[in-house]
PDB file of C-alpha atoms in Angstrom:
ATOM      1  CA  UNK C 277     -24.952 -74.821 -28.692  1.00 44.00           C
ATOM      2  CA  UNK C 278     -27.521 -72.058 -28.235  1.00 46.00           C
ATOM      3  CA  UNK C 279     -26.354 -68.469 -28.512  1.00 42.00           C
ATOM      4  CA  UNK C 280     -29.880 -67.053 -28.319  1.00 46.00           C
ATOM      5  CA  UNK C 281     -30.593 -67.890 -24.691  1.00 50.00           C
ATOM      6  CA  UNK C 282     -32.811 -64.875 -24.077  1.00 60.00           C
ATOM      7  CA  UNK C 283     -34.431 -64.110 -27.411  1.00 55.00           C
ATOM      8  CA  UNK C 284     -38.122 -63.869 -28.308  1.00 53.00           C
ATOM      9  CA  UNK C 285     -39.983 -66.187 -30.646  1.00 46.00           C
ATOM     10  CA  UNK C 286     -38.703 -66.306 -34.199  1.00 46.00           C
ATOM     11  CA  UNK C 287     -35.145 -65.248 -33.421  1.00 45.00           C
ATOM     12  CA  UNK C 288     -32.427 -67.124 -35.288  1.00 47.00           C
ATOM     13  CA  UNK C 289     -32.426 -69.127 -38.456  1.00 48.00           C
ATOM     14  CA  UNK C 290     -33.924 -72.544 -38.863  1.00 50.00           C
ATOM     15  CA  UNK C 291     -31.784 -75.419 -37.617  1.00 47.00           C
ATOM     16  CA  UNK C 292     -30.964 -78.172 -40.031  1.00 51.00           C
ATOM     17  CA  UNK C 293     -33.323 -81.092 -39.335  1.00 51.00           C
ATOM     18  CA  UNK C 294     -31.847 -84.169 -37.728  1.00 49.00           C
ATOM     19  CA  UNK C 295     -32.604 -87.383 -39.628  1.00 49.00           C
ATOM     20  CA  UNK C 296     -34.988 -89.557 -37.632  1.00 48.00           C
ATOM     21  CA  UNK C 297     -35.789 -86.871 -35.048  1.00 48.00           C
ATOM     22  CA  UNK C 298     -39.304 -86.914 -33.615  1.00 54.00           C
ATOM     23  CA  UNK C 299     -41.534 -83.822 -33.757  1.00 65.00           C
ATOM     24  CA  UNK C 300     -42.270 -84.100 -30.067  1.00 87.00           C
ATOM     25  CA  UNK C 301     -45.315 -85.059 -28.010  1.00 94.00           C
ATOM     26  CA  UNK C 302     -47.240 -83.315 -25.244  1.00 96.00           C
ATOM     27  CA  UNK C 303     -47.543 -84.765 -21.749  1.00 97.00           C
ATOM     28  CA  UNK C 304     -49.963 -82.950 -19.440  1.00 97.00           C
ATOM     29  CA  UNK C 305     -49.046 -83.037 -15.744  1.00 98.00           C
ATOM     30  CA  UNK C 306     -52.110 -81.481 -14.181  1.00 97.00           C
ATOM     31  CA  UNK C 307     -51.967 -77.889 -15.409  1.00 96.00           C
ATOM     32  CA  UNK C 308     -48.291 -78.165 -16.430  1.00 97.00           C
ATOM     33  CA  UNK C 309     -47.712 -78.829 -20.164  1.00 96.00           C
ATOM     34  CA  UNK C 310     -44.528 -80.768 -20.972  1.00 97.00           C
ATOM     35  CA  UNK C 311     -43.164 -81.017 -24.502  1.00 96.00           C
ATOM     36  CA  UNK C 312     -41.392 -84.376 -24.798  1.00 97.00           C
ATOM     37  CA  UNK C 313     -38.862 -85.397 -27.438  1.00 96.00           C
ATOM     38  CA  UNK C 314     -37.962 -89.054 -27.290  1.00 95.00           C
ATOM     39  CA  UNK C 315     -39.360 -92.162 -25.584  1.00 96.00           C
ATOM     40  CA  UNK C 316     -41.844 -91.874 -22.719  1.00 97.00           C
ATOM     41  CA  UNK C 317     -39.605 -94.084 -20.585  1.00 97.00           C
ATOM     42  CA  UNK C 318     -35.878 -94.486 -20.154  1.00 97.00           C
ATOM     43  CA  UNK C 319     -32.953 -93.980 -17.800  1.00 98.00           C
ATOM     44  CA  UNK C 320     -31.409 -90.799 -19.224  1.00 97.00           C
ATOM     45  CA  UNK C 321     -33.293 -87.507 -19.507  1.00 98.00           C
ATOM     46  CA  UNK C 322     -32.502 -83.908 -20.314  1.00 98.00           C
ATOM     47  CA  UNK C 323     -34.702 -81.098 -19.024  1.00 98.00           C
ATOM     48  CA  UNK C 324     -34.593 -77.816 -20.943  1.00 98.00           C
ATOM     49  CA  UNK C 325     -35.255 -74.734 -18.799  1.00 97.00           C
ATOM     50  CA  UNK C 326     -36.762 -72.078 -21.051  1.00 95.00           C
ATOM     51  CA  UNK C 327     -35.984 -68.385 -20.920  1.00 92.00           C
ATOM     52  CA  UNK C 328     -38.193 -65.454 -19.927  1.00 88.00           C
ATOM     53  CA  UNK C 329     -40.031 -65.574 -23.255  1.00 89.00           C
ATOM     54  CA  UNK C 330     -41.274 -69.134 -22.743  1.00 91.00           C
ATOM     55  CA  UNK C 331     -41.122 -72.394 -24.675  1.00 91.00           C
ATOM     56  CA  UNK C 332     -41.679 -70.817 -28.101  1.00 87.00           C
ATOM     57  CA  UNK C 333     -38.739 -68.433 -27.789  1.00 82.00           C
ATOM     58  CA  UNK C 334     -35.688 -68.634 -29.985  1.00 80.00           C
ATOM     59  CA  UNK C 335     -35.156 -72.206 -31.121  1.00 87.00           C
ATOM     60  CA  UNK C 336     -35.784 -73.996 -27.829  1.00 90.00           C
ATOM     61  CA  UNK C 337     -38.049 -76.689 -29.254  1.00 91.00           C
ATOM     62  CA  UNK C 338     -35.697 -77.315 -32.181  1.00 90.00           C
ATOM     63  CA  UNK C 339     -32.751 -77.738 -29.819  1.00 92.00           C
ATOM     64  CA  UNK C 340     -34.731 -80.219 -27.730  1.00 95.00           C
ATOM     65  CA  UNK C 341     -35.518 -82.336 -30.782  1.00 93.00           C
ATOM     66  CA  UNK C 342     -31.907 -82.122 -31.896  1.00 92.00           C
ATOM     67  CA  UNK C 343     -30.460 -83.180 -28.551  1.00 93.00           C
ATOM     68  CA  UNK C 344     -32.902 -86.037 -28.160  1.00 94.00           C
ATOM     69  CA  UNK C 345     -31.849 -87.385 -31.550  1.00 91.00           C
ATOM     70  CA  UNK C 346     -28.111 -86.810 -31.220  1.00 92.00           C
ATOM     71  CA  UNK C 347     -27.604 -87.704 -27.559  1.00 93.00           C
ATOM     72  CA  UNK C 348     -30.044 -90.610 -27.446  1.00 93.00           C
ATOM     73  CA  UNK C 349     -31.884 -89.213 -24.437  1.00 96.00           C
ATOM     74  CA  UNK C 350     -35.428 -88.062 -23.801  1.00 97.00           C
ATOM     75  CA  UNK C 351     -35.537 -84.284 -23.718  1.00 97.00           C
ATOM     76  CA  UNK C 352     -38.425 -82.501 -22.036  1.00 98.00           C
ATOM     77  CA  UNK C 353     -39.392 -78.849 -22.213  1.00 97.00           C
ATOM     78  CA  UNK C 354     -41.870 -78.024 -19.421  1.00 98.00           C
ATOM     79  CA  UNK C 355     -43.915 -74.872 -19.996  1.00 96.00           C
ATOM     80  CA  UNK C 356     -43.644 -73.237 -16.595  1.00 96.00           C
ATOM     81  CA  UNK C 357     -45.528 -70.182 -17.886  1.00 94.00           C
ATOM     82  CA  UNK C 358     -48.537 -72.222 -19.086  1.00 92.00           C
ATOM     83  CA  UNK C 359     -48.362 -70.665 -22.574  1.00 88.00           C
ATOM     84  CA  UNK C 360     -48.529 -67.151 -21.104  1.00 85.00           C
ATOM     85  CA  UNK C 361     -45.007 -65.707 -20.713  1.00 80.00           C
ATOM     86  CA  UNK C 362     -44.859 -62.757 -18.297  1.00 77.00           C
ATOM     87  CA  UNK C 363     -44.826 -59.226 -19.651  1.00 66.00           C
ATOM     88  CA  UNK C 364     -41.095 -58.584 -19.996  1.00 60.00           C
ATOM     89  CA  UNK C 365     -41.438 -54.787 -19.679  1.00 60.00           C
ATOM     90  CA  UNK C 366     -43.526 -55.177 -16.526  1.00 56.00           C
ATOM     91  CA  UNK C 367     -40.894 -57.533 -15.129  1.00 56.00           C
ATOM     92  CA  UNK C 368     -38.194 -54.894 -15.667  1.00 55.00           C
ATOM     93  CA  UNK C 369     -40.321 -52.222 -13.994  1.00 55.00           C
ATOM     94  CA  UNK C 370     -41.056 -54.539 -11.065  1.00 53.00           C
ATOM     95  CA  UNK C 371     -37.356 -55.283 -10.676  1.00 55.00           C
ATOM     96  CA  UNK C 372     -36.541 -51.563 -10.685  1.00 58.00           C
ATOM     97  CA  UNK C 373     -39.207 -50.701  -8.113  1.00 57.00           C
ATOM     98  CA  UNK C 374     -38.346 -53.614  -5.853  1.00 57.00           C
ATOM     99  CA  UNK C 375     -41.106 -54.469  -3.403  1.00 53.00           C
ATOM    100  CA  UNK C 376     -43.365 -51.677  -4.628  1.00 49.00           C
ATOM    101  CA  UNK C 377     -44.693 -53.806  -7.476  1.00 51.00           C
ATOM    102  CA  UNK C 378     -45.146 -57.569  -7.581  1.00 54.00           C
ATOM    103  CA  UNK C 379     -43.067 -59.225 -10.291  1.00 61.00           C
ATOM    104  CA  UNK C 380     -45.012 -61.187 -12.920  1.00 70.00           C
ATOM    105  CA  UNK C 381     -42.141 -63.663 -13.186  1.00 83.00           C
ATOM    106  CA  UNK C 382     -42.753 -66.871 -11.164  1.00 90.00           C
ATOM    107  CA  UNK C 383     -40.339 -67.527  -8.326  1.00 93.00           C
ATOM    108  CA  UNK C 384     -39.332 -70.805  -6.730  1.00 96.00           C
ATOM    109  CA  UNK C 385     -42.046 -70.350  -4.092  1.00 94.00           C
ATOM    110  CA  UNK C 386     -44.578 -71.290  -6.788  1.00 93.00           C
ATOM    111  CA  UNK C 387     -42.321 -73.285  -9.119  1.00 96.00           C
ATOM    112  CA  UNK C 388     -41.172 -75.718  -6.440  1.00 97.00           C
ATOM    113  CA  UNK C 389     -44.500 -77.552  -6.575  1.00 97.00           C
ATOM    114  CA  UNK C 390     -44.112 -77.999 -10.348  1.00 98.00           C
ATOM    115  CA  UNK C 391     -40.779 -79.676  -9.776  1.00 98.00           C
ATOM    116  CA  UNK C 392     -41.389 -81.718  -6.627  1.00 98.00           C
ATOM    117  CA  UNK C 393     -45.066 -82.638  -7.060  1.00 98.00           C
ATOM    118  CA  UNK C 394     -45.295 -83.009 -10.841  1.00 98.00           C
ATOM    119  CA  UNK C 395     -41.957 -83.429 -12.620  1.00 98.00           C
ATOM    120  CA  UNK C 396     -40.048 -85.591 -10.133  1.00 98.00           C
ATOM    121  CA  UNK C 397     -42.884 -88.176  -9.882  1.00 98.00           C
ATOM    122  CA  UNK C 398     -43.281 -88.059 -13.678  1.00 98.00           C
ATOM    123  CA  UNK C 399     -39.567 -88.698 -14.230  1.00 98.00           C
ATOM    124  CA  UNK C 400     -39.368 -91.382 -11.544  1.00 98.00           C
ATOM    125  CA  UNK C 401     -42.371 -93.248 -12.962  1.00 98.00           C
ATOM    126  CA  UNK C 402     -40.751 -93.093 -16.395  1.00 98.00           C
ATOM    127  CA  UNK C 403     -37.642 -94.856 -15.096  1.00 98.00           C
ATOM    128  CA  UNK C 404     -35.340 -91.839 -15.028  1.00 98.00           C
ATOM    129  CA  UNK C 405     -32.080 -92.572 -13.240  1.00 97.00           C
ATOM    130  CA  UNK C 406     -30.279 -89.391 -14.212  1.00 96.00           C
ATOM    131  CA  UNK C 407     -31.444 -85.980 -15.364  1.00 98.00           C
ATOM    132  CA  UNK C 408     -29.311 -83.190 -16.775  1.00 98.00           C
ATOM    133  CA  UNK C 409     -30.666 -79.652 -16.874  1.00 98.00           C
ATOM    134  CA  UNK C 410     -29.859 -77.166 -19.645  1.00 97.00           C
ATOM    135  CA  UNK C 411     -31.050 -73.655 -18.861  1.00 96.00           C
ATOM    136  CA  UNK C 412     -31.034 -70.498 -20.944  1.00 95.00           C
ATOM    137  CA  UNK C 413     -31.174 -67.140 -19.143  1.00 93.00           C
ATOM    138  CA  UNK C 414     -34.162 -67.483 -16.751  1.00 94.00           C
ATOM    139  CA  UNK C 415     -33.772 -71.243 -17.188  1.00 96.00           C
ATOM    140  CA  UNK C 416     -30.682 -71.113 -14.985  1.00 97.00           C
ATOM    141  CA  UNK C 417     -32.923 -70.002 -12.113  1.00 97.00           C
ATOM    142  CA  UNK C 418     -34.954 -73.163 -12.615  1.00 97.00           C
ATOM    143  CA  UNK C 419     -31.861 -75.334 -12.954  1.00 98.00           C
ATOM    144  CA  UNK C 420     -29.948 -74.302  -9.856  1.00 98.00           C
ATOM    145  CA  UNK C 421     -33.019 -74.954  -7.723  1.00 98.00           C
ATOM    146  CA  UNK C 422     -33.752 -78.301  -9.394  1.00 98.00           C
ATOM    147  CA  UNK C 423     -30.131 -79.320  -8.912  1.00 97.00           C
ATOM    148  CA  UNK C 424     -30.741 -79.733  -5.187  1.00 97.00           C
ATOM    149  CA  UNK C 425     -32.438 -83.020  -6.132  1.00 97.00           C
ATOM    150  CA  UNK C 426     -30.268 -86.173  -6.231  1.00 96.00           C
ATOM    151  CA  UNK C 427     -32.060 -87.033  -9.475  1.00 97.00           C
ATOM    152  CA  UNK C 428     -30.172 -84.206 -11.222  1.00 98.00           C
ATOM    153  CA  UNK C 429     -26.650 -85.319 -12.100  1.00 97.00           C
ATOM    154  CA  UNK C 430     -25.436 -82.064 -13.632  1.00 96.00           C
ATOM    155  CA  UNK C 431     -26.483 -78.851 -15.337  1.00 97.00           C
ATOM    156  CA  UNK C 432     -25.290 -76.315 -17.872  1.00 97.00           C
ATOM    157  CA  UNK C 433     -26.507 -72.743 -18.234  1.00 97.00           C
ATOM    158  CA  UNK C 434     -26.207 -70.349 -21.148  1.00 96.00           C
ATOM    159  CA  UNK C 435     -26.361 -66.638 -20.237  1.00 94.00           C
ATOM    160  CA  UNK C 436     -27.263 -67.483 -16.616  1.00 96.00           C
ATOM    161  CA  UNK C 437     -29.530 -64.840 -15.059  1.00 94.00           C
ATOM    162  CA  UNK C 438     -30.447 -66.477 -11.756  1.00 96.00           C
ATOM    163  CA  UNK C 439     -28.433 -64.101  -9.527  1.00 96.00           C
ATOM    164  CA  UNK C 440     -30.776 -61.227 -10.428  1.00 91.00           C
ATOM    165  CA  UNK C 441     -33.847 -63.459 -10.175  1.00 91.00           C
ATOM    166  CA  UNK C 442     -32.780 -64.607  -6.713  1.00 95.00           C
ATOM    167  CA  UNK C 443     -32.025 -61.069  -5.562  1.00 91.00           C
ATOM    168  CA  UNK C 444     -35.453 -59.902  -6.754  1.00 86.00           C
ATOM    169  CA  UNK C 445     -37.098 -62.806  -4.915  1.00 89.00           C
ATOM    170  CA  UNK C 446     -35.141 -62.171  -1.719  1.00 92.00           C
ATOM    171  CA  UNK C 447     -33.338 -65.522  -1.934  1.00 96.00           C
ATOM    172  CA  UNK C 448     -29.892 -66.361  -0.568  1.00 97.00           C
ATOM    173  CA  UNK C 449     -27.836 -67.283  -3.644  1.00 97.00           C
ATOM    174  CA  UNK C 450     -25.055 -68.880  -1.607  1.00 97.00           C
ATOM    175  CA  UNK C 451     -27.502 -71.056   0.323  1.00 97.00           C
ATOM    176  CA  UNK C 452     -29.074 -72.291  -2.927  1.00 97.00           C
ATOM    177  CA  UNK C 453     -25.617 -73.300  -4.166  1.00 97.00           C
ATOM    178  CA  UNK C 454     -24.931 -75.178  -0.927  1.00 97.00           C
ATOM    179  CA  UNK C 455     -27.891 -77.473  -1.648  1.00 96.00           C
ATOM    180  CA  UNK C 456     -26.395 -78.622  -4.988  1.00 96.00           C
ATOM    181  CA  UNK C 457     -24.404 -81.842  -5.162  1.00 91.00           C
ATOM    182  CA  UNK C 458     -23.728 -82.168  -8.895  1.00 95.00           C
ATOM    183  CA  UNK C 459     -21.355 -80.442 -11.359  1.00 95.00           C
ATOM    184  CA  UNK C 460     -22.622 -77.158 -12.792  1.00 96.00           C
ATOM    185  CA  UNK C 461     -21.366 -75.290 -15.871  1.00 96.00           C
ATOM    186  CA  UNK C 462     -21.964 -71.551 -16.224  1.00 96.00           C
ATOM    187  CA  UNK C 463     -21.529 -70.191 -19.758  1.00 96.00           C
ATOM    188  CA  UNK C 464     -21.325 -66.561 -18.688  1.00 94.00           C
ATOM    189  CA  UNK C 465     -21.604 -63.577 -21.009  1.00 93.00           C
ATOM    190  CA  UNK C 466     -20.253 -60.001 -20.699  1.00 93.00           C
ATOM    191  CA  UNK C 467     -23.368 -58.929 -18.787  1.00 92.00           C
ATOM    192  CA  UNK C 468     -23.404 -61.888 -16.385  1.00 94.00           C
ATOM    193  CA  UNK C 469     -23.214 -61.319 -12.640  1.00 96.00           C
ATOM    194  CA  UNK C 470     -19.762 -61.656 -11.013  1.00 96.00           C
ATOM    195  CA  UNK C 471     -21.031 -64.585  -8.938  1.00 97.00           C
ATOM    196  CA  UNK C 472     -21.246 -66.898 -11.989  1.00 96.00           C
ATOM    197  CA  UNK C 473     -17.873 -65.952 -13.444  1.00 95.00           C
ATOM    198  CA  UNK C 474     -14.642 -67.893 -12.823  1.00 93.00           C
ATOM    199  CA  UNK C 475     -13.594 -67.575  -9.169  1.00 92.00           C
ATOM    200  CA  UNK C 476     -16.994 -66.093  -8.334  1.00 95.00           C
ATOM    201  CA  UNK C 477     -19.372 -67.187  -5.598  1.00 96.00           C
ATOM    202  CA  UNK C 478     -20.688 -70.176  -7.553  1.00 96.00           C
ATOM    203  CA  UNK C 479     -17.252 -71.659  -8.235  1.00 93.00           C
ATOM    204  CA  UNK C 480     -16.208 -71.085  -4.615  1.00 94.00           C
ATOM    205  CA  UNK C 481     -19.071 -73.240  -3.373  1.00 95.00           C
ATOM    206  CA  UNK C 482     -19.850 -75.650  -6.208  1.00 92.00           C
ATOM    207  CA  UNK C 483     -18.087 -78.282  -8.215  1.00 74.00           C
ATOM    208  CA  UNK C 484     -18.101 -76.260 -11.425  1.00 74.00           C
ATOM    209  CA  UNK C 485     -17.118 -77.003 -15.007  1.00 70.00           C
ATOM    210  CA  UNK C 486     -15.282 -74.365 -17.058  1.00 56.00           C
TER     211      UNK C 486
END
């Protein structure tokens, strides 16, 4: 399991290759690039939500190939940043200054169209009956919003950072949780928000997995 959920490109050693694993293919959904590992059609899919550094960070693409091979699912890695991850320093400054400076990090106001208008039709046309989301850091922000869809049957997040992302975007974290109908697992770390820890807000509202 990934321990480098919020690391830049090149962090971590090379994973051992999985025999028979595919290198991945690119599906273009309008302006949204999607890295796909596994068949273009099937019932079971896994969507990897990348961190703030984008699809090339850490070992995200290697993990996708590994999970596709080992779990016998199709794993997709959508590039929500369109190959241009936001300036991380600028994002920190924007967060500190609040409304005085627009954050370069996309919020659900813009990302919702990627999910509802591009990815859901893409998955449905491919025969997807169940989708599981795995999110690292910023990827948990993507996952909890996507989990409002009945297509998503569960999600797991490593170093979940969505509470801060939601606060910065002026979103109601509790209301987002109330829209979710599938089990969620929060792999919190020492710096995680209290709301994603055991007995926190998330576990009070959701069906959670320890």
